[in-house]
Coordinates of C-alpha atoms and ligand atoms in Angstrom, one line a residue:
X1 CA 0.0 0.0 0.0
X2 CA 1.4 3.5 -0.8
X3 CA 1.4 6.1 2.2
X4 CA 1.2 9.8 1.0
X5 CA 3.4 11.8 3.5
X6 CA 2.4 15.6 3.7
X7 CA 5.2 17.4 5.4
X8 CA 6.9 21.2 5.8
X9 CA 3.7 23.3 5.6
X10 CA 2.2 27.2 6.2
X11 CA 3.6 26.8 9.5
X12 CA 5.8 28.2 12.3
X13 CA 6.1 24.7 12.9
X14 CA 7.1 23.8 9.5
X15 CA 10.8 22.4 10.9
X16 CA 8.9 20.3 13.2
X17 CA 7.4 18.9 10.8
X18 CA 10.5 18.0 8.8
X19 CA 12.0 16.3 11.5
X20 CA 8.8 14.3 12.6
X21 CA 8.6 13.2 9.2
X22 CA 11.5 11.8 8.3
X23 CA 10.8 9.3 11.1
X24 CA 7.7 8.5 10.0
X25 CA 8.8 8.3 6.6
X26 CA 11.5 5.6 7.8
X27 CA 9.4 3.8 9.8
X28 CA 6.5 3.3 7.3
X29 CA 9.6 1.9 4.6
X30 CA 10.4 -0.8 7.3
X31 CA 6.7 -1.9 7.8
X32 CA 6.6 -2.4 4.6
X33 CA 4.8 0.3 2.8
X34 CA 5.5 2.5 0.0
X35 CA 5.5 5.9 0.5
X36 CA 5.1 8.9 -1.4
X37 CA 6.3 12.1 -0.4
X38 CA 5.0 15.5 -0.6
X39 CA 6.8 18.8 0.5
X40 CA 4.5 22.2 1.4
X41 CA 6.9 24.6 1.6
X42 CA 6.7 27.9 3.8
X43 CA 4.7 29.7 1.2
X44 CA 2.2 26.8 0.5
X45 CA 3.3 25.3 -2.6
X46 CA 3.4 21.4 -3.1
X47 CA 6.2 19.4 -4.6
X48 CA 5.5 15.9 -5.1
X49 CA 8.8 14.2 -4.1
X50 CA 10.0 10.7 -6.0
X51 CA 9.0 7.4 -3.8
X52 CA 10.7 6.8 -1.3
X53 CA 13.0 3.8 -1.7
X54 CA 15.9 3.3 1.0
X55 CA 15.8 5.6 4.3
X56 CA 16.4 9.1 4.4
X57 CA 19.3 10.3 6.4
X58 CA 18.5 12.5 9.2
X59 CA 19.3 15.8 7.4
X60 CA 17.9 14.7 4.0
X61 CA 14.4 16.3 4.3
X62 CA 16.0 19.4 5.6
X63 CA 18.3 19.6 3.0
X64 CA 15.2 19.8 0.7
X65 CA 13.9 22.3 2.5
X66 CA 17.2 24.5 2.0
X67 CA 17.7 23.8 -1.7
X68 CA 13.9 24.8 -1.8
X69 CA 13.1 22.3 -3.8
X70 CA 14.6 21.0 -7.2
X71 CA 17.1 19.0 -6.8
X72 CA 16.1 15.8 -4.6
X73 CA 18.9 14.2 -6.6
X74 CA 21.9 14.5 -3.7
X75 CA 19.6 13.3 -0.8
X76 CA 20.3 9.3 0.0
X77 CA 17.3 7.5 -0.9
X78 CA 16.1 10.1 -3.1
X79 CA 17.1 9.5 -7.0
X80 CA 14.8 12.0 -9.1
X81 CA 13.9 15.3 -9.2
X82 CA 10.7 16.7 -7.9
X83 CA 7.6 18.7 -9.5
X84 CA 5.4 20.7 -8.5
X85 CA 2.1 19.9 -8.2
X86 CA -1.6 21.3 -7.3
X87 CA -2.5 19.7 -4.4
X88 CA -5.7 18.6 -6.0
X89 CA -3.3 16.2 -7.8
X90 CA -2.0 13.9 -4.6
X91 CA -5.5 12.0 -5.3
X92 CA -4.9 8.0 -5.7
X93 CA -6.9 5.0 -5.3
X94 CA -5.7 3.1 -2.7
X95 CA -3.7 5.8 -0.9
X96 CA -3.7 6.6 2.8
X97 CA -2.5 10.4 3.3
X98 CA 0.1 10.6 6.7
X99 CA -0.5 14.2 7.3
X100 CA 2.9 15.0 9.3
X101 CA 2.2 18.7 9.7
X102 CA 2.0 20.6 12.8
X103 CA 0.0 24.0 14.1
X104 CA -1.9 25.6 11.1
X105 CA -2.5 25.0 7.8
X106 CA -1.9 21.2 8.8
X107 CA -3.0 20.6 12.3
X108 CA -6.4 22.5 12.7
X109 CA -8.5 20.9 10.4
X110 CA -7.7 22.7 6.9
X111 CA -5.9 19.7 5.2
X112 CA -8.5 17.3 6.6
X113 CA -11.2 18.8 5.3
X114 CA -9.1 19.1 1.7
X115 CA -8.6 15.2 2.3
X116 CA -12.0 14.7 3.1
X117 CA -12.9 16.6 0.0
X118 CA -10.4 14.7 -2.2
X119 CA -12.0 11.3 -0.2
X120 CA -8.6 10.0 0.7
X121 CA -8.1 8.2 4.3
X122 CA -5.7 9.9 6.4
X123 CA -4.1 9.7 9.2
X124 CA -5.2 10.9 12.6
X125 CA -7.6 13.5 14.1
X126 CA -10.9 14.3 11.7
X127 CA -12.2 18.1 10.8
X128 CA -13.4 19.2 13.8
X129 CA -11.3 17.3 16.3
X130 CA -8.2 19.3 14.6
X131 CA -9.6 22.0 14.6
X132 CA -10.9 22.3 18.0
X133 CA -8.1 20.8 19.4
X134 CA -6.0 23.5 18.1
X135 CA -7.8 26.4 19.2
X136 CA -7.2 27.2 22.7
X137 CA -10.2 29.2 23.7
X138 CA -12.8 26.5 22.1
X139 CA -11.0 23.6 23.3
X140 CA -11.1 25.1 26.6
X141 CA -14.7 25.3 26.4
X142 CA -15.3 21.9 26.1
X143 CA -13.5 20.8 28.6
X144 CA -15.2 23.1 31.1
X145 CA -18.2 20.8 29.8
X146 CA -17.0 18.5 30.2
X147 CA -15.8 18.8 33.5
X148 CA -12.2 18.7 33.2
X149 CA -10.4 21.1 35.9
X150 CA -8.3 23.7 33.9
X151 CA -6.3 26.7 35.5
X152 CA -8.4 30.6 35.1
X153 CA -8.6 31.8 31.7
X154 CA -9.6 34.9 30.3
X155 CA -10.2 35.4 26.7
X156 CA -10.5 38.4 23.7
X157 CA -9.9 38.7 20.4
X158 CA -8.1 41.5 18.1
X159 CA -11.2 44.3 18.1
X160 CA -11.6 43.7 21.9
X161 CA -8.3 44.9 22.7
X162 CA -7.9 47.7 20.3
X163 CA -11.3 49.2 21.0
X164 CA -10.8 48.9 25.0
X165 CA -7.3 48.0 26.4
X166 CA -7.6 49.0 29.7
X167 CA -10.8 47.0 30.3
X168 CA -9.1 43.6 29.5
X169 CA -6.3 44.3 31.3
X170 CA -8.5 44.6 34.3
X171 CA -10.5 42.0 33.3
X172 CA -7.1 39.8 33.7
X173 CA -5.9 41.4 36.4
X174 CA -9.2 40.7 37.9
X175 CA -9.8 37.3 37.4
X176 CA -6.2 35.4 37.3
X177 CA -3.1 36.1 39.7
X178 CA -0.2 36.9 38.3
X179 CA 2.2 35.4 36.4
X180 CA -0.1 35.3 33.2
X181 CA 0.9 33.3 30.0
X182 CA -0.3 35.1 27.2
X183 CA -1.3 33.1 23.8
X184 CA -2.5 33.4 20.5
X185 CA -5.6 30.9 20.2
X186 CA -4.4 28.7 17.4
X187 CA -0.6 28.1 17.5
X188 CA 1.6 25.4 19.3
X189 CA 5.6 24.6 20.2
X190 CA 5.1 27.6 22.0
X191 CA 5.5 30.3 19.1
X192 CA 3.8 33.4 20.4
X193 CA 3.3 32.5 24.1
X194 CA 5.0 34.7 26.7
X195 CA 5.0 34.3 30.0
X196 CA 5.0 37.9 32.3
X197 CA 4.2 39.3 35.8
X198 CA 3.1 42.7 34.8
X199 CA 0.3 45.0 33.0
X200 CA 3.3 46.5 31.0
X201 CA 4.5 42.9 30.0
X202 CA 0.6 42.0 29.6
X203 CA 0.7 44.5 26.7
X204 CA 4.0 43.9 24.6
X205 CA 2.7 39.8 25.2
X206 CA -0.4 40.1 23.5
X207 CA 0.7 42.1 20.8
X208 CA 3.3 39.6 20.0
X209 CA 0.6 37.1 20.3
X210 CA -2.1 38.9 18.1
X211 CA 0.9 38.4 15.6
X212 CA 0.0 35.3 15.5
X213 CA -3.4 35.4 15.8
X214 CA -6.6 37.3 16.0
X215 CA -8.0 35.7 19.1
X216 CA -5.9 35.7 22.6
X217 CA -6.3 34.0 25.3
X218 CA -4.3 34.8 28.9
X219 CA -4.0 32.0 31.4
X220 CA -3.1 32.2 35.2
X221 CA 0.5 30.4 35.4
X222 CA 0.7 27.7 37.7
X223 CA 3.7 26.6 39.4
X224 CA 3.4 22.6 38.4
X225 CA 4.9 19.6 36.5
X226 CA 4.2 19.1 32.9
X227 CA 2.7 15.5 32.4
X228 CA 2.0 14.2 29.0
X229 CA -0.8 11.3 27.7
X230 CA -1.1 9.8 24.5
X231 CA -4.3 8.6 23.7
X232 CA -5.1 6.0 20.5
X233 CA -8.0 4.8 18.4
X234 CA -11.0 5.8 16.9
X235 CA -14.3 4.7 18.7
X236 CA -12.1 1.8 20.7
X237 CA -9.4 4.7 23.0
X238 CA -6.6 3.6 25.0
X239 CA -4.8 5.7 26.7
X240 CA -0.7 5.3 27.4
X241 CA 1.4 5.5 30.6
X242 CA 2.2 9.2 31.9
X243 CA 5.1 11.1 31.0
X244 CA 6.1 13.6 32.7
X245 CA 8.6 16.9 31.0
X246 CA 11.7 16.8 34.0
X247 CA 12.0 20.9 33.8
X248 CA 15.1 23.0 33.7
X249 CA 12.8 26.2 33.7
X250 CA 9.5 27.0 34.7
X251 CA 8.5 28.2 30.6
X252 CA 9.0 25.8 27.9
X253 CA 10.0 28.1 24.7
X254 CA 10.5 27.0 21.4
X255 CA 14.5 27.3 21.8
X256 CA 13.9 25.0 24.7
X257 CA 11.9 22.3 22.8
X258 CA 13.6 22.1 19.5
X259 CA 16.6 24.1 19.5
X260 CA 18.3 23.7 23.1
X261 CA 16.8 20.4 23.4
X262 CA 17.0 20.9 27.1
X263 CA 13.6 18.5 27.5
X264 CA 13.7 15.2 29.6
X265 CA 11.2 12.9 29.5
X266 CA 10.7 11.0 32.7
X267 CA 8.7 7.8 31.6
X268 CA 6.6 6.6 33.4
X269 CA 5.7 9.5 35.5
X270 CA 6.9 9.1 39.3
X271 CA 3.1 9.5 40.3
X272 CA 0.9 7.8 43.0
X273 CA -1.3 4.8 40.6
X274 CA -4.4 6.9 41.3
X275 CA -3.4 10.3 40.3
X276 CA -1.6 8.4 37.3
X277 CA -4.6 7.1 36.9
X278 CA -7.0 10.1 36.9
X279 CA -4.6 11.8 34.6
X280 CA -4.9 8.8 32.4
X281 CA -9.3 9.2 32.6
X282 CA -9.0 12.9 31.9
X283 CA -7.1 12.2 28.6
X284 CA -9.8 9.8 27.5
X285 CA -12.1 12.7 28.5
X286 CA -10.8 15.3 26.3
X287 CA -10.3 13.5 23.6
X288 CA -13.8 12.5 23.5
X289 CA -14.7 16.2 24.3
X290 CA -13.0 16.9 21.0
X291 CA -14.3 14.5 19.1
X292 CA -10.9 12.5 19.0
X293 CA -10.2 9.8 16.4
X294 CA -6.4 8.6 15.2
X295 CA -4.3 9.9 18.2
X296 CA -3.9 12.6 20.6
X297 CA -1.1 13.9 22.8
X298 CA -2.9 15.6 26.1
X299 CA -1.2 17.9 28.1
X300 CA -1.5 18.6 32.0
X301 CA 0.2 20.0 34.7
X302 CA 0.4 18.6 38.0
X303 CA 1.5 20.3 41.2
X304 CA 3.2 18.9 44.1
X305 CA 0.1 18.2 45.7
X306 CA -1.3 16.6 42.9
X307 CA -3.7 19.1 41.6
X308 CA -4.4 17.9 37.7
X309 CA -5.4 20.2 35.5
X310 CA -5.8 19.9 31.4
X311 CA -3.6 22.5 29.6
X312 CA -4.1 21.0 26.3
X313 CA -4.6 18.3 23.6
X314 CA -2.1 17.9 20.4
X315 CA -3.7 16.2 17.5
X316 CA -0.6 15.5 15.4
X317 CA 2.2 15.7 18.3
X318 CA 5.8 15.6 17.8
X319 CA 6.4 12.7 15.9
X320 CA 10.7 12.0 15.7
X321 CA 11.4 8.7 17.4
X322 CA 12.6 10.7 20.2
X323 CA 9.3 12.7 20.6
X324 CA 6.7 12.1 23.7
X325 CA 4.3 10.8 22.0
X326 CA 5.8 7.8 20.3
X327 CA 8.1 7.3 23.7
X328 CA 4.9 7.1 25.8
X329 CA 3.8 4.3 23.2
X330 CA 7.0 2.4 23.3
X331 CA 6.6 2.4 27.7
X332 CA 3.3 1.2 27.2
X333 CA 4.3 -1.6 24.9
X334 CA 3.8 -0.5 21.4
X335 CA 6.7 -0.4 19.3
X336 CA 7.2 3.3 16.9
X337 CA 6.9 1.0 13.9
X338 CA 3.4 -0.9 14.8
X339 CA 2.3 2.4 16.2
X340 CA 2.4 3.8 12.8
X341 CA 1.1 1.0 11.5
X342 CA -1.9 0.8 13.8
X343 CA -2.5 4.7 13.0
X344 CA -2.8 3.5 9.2
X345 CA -5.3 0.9 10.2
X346 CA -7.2 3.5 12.3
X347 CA -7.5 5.7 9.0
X348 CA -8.7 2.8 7.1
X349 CA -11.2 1.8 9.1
X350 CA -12.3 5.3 9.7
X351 CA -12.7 6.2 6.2
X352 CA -14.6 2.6 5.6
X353 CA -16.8 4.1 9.0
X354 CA -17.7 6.9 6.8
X355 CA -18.5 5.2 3.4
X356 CA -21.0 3.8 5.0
X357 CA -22.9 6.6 6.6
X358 CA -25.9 8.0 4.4
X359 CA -25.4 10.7 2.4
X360 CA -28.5 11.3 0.6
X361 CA -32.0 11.2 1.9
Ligands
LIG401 N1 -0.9 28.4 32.7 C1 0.4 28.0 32.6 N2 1.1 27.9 33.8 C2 2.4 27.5 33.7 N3 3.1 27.3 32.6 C3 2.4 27.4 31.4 C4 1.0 27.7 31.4 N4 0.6 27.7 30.1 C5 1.7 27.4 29.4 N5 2.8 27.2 30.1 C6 4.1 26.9 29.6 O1 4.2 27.3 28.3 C7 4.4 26.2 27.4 C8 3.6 26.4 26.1 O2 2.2 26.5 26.4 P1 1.1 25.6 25.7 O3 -0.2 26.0 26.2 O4 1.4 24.2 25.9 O5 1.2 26.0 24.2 P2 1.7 25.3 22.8 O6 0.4 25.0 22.1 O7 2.5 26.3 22.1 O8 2.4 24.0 23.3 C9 3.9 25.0 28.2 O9 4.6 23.8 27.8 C10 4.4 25.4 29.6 O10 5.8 25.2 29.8
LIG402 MG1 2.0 22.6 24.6

């Protein structure tokens, strides 16, 4: 079966994706499959790469990305030159589309409803789990629902703050204690979040953040542990062990994730069974909340006396062999390879799900 890998993407997180795919990519070769790449670069054009045939070396996607695109010919693995292509194009029978893109334009539901459109199966979370999963302020909503304790919030968008400042700055300052972290709704690895204990630093955050975005949303910082859950499967969930991030600082950055990569993973969490445990229900919660199908990565923090609360769910985590996700998978006993096998099965099945749902009445 040939796998169509999407990767790059209209992203801050484009080099993310790079790196997450290039795993994949390798992983899918040694179960077997045949696999297809395709490149988005950073202003949304598609190059349909040759197949796949030997791995990729760990730079050789990221030497694509530098050469911007022409030449695939010095890349190991990689024998042809690439084309560009309208996306409409990546259509084949008997395809299943591995969208490894992260943050927008790839994680919040704009590719999956292109997929959908093109009727391809793919990989992971559907339309509106992506998209709600990505967005801070509605995501948070649903979990209130749904019952799931999160820290204060306070939220505004773009023609809020320019029409009346000062009343959202009271507003905050009102409702959450200080240290804030500042965010743009729809964003992840951190790009655009600031952390700061001050009206003045209120301001410069959230006009970094509306940089980013139109909608804001400024959360009361909480002294706790970062612990980490990855859910599987479609209408059948599981849920992992708990990971938990073993912190050098009290603000994970972008430099800290990616660039530094300062980031421990302590696997399984060194947490009492039960709050282990209730970490591991609230996961299932949220991604039901969300409408979850595929996988999910959900996020929590956890203070020394074991308050849990949701921060938030990642529908196409970090995805390098190295990454949480996959890691939390291989502690719970499921190898990276039949992981991404399994999440190939899942899009099978999901799209079969759906072929046989009425559509006309
Ligand atoms: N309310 C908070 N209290 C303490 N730390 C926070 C809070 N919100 C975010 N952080 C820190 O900022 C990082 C990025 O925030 P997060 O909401 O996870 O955004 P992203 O979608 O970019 O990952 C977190 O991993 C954590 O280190
Ligand atoms: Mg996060």
């Amino acid at each position: 079966m040939k796998i169509i890998v999407l990767y790059g993407g209209l992203s801050p997180e484009h080099d993310i994706s790079i790196l997450s795919a290039t795993n994949v990519i390798n992983a899918l070769l040694e179960a077997d499959y045949s696999v297809q790449p395709y490149y988005i670069n950073k202003e949304g054009k598609w190059l349909k790469a040759p197949l796949v045939t030997e791995k990729l070396a760990s730079d050789t996607l990221l030497q694509l990305k530098q050469a911007h695109a022409a030449s695939w010919g010095d890349g190991k693995g990689l024998t042809s030159t690439g084309v560009w292509i309208q996306p409409g194009q990546i259509a084949e029978d008997d395809a299943v589309v591995f969208p490894v893109l992260h943050g927008p334009n790839g994680e919040d539901g704009t590719i999956q409803g292109f997929l959908e459109v093109l009727n391809l199966p793919y990989v992971g979370a559907g339309v509106t789990a992506s998209a709600t999963g990505m967005d801070k302020i509605i995501s948070k909503q649903l979990f209130d629902q749904a019952g799931l304790p999160q820290v204060p919030y306070v939220y505004f968008d773009k023609r809020d703050w320019l029409q009346d400042q000062s009343r959202w700055i009271q507003k905050c300052e009102g409702n959450l204690l200080y240290p804030f972290f500042v965010k743009p709704a729809n964003m992840g690895s951190s790009v655009g979040v600031s952390r700061v204990e001050n009206s003045q630093e209120l301001i410069k955050a959230v006009d970094v953040a509306l940089e980013f975005d139109r909608r804001i949303v400024v959360e009361q910082g909480i002294s706790a542990n970062e612990c980490e859950v990855a859910v599987l499967g479609n209408d059948d969930i599981h849920a992992s062990v708990v990971g938990r991030l073993v912190k050098s600082s009290d603000f994970y950055d972008y430099d800290e994730k990616y660039i530094n990569n300062t980031v421990e993973m302590e696997i399984p969490a060194n947490l009492p069974e039960a709050v282990s445990d209730k970490i591991k229900d609230y996961a299932l919660k949220a991604y039901r909340a969300v409408d979850g199908t595929g996988l999910t990565r959900a996020d929590f923090f956890v203070t020394a006396n074991y308050d849990i609360y949701i921060n938030e769910v990642n529908t196409m985590p970090g995805f390098t062999q190295f990454s949480m996700y996959p890691s939390l998978w291989q502690a719970t006993g499921l190898n990276y390879r039949d992981l991404i096998d399994e999440l190939i099965q899942l899009a099978i099945r999901r799209h079969q799900a759906k072929a046989s749902i009425r559509k006309i009445y």
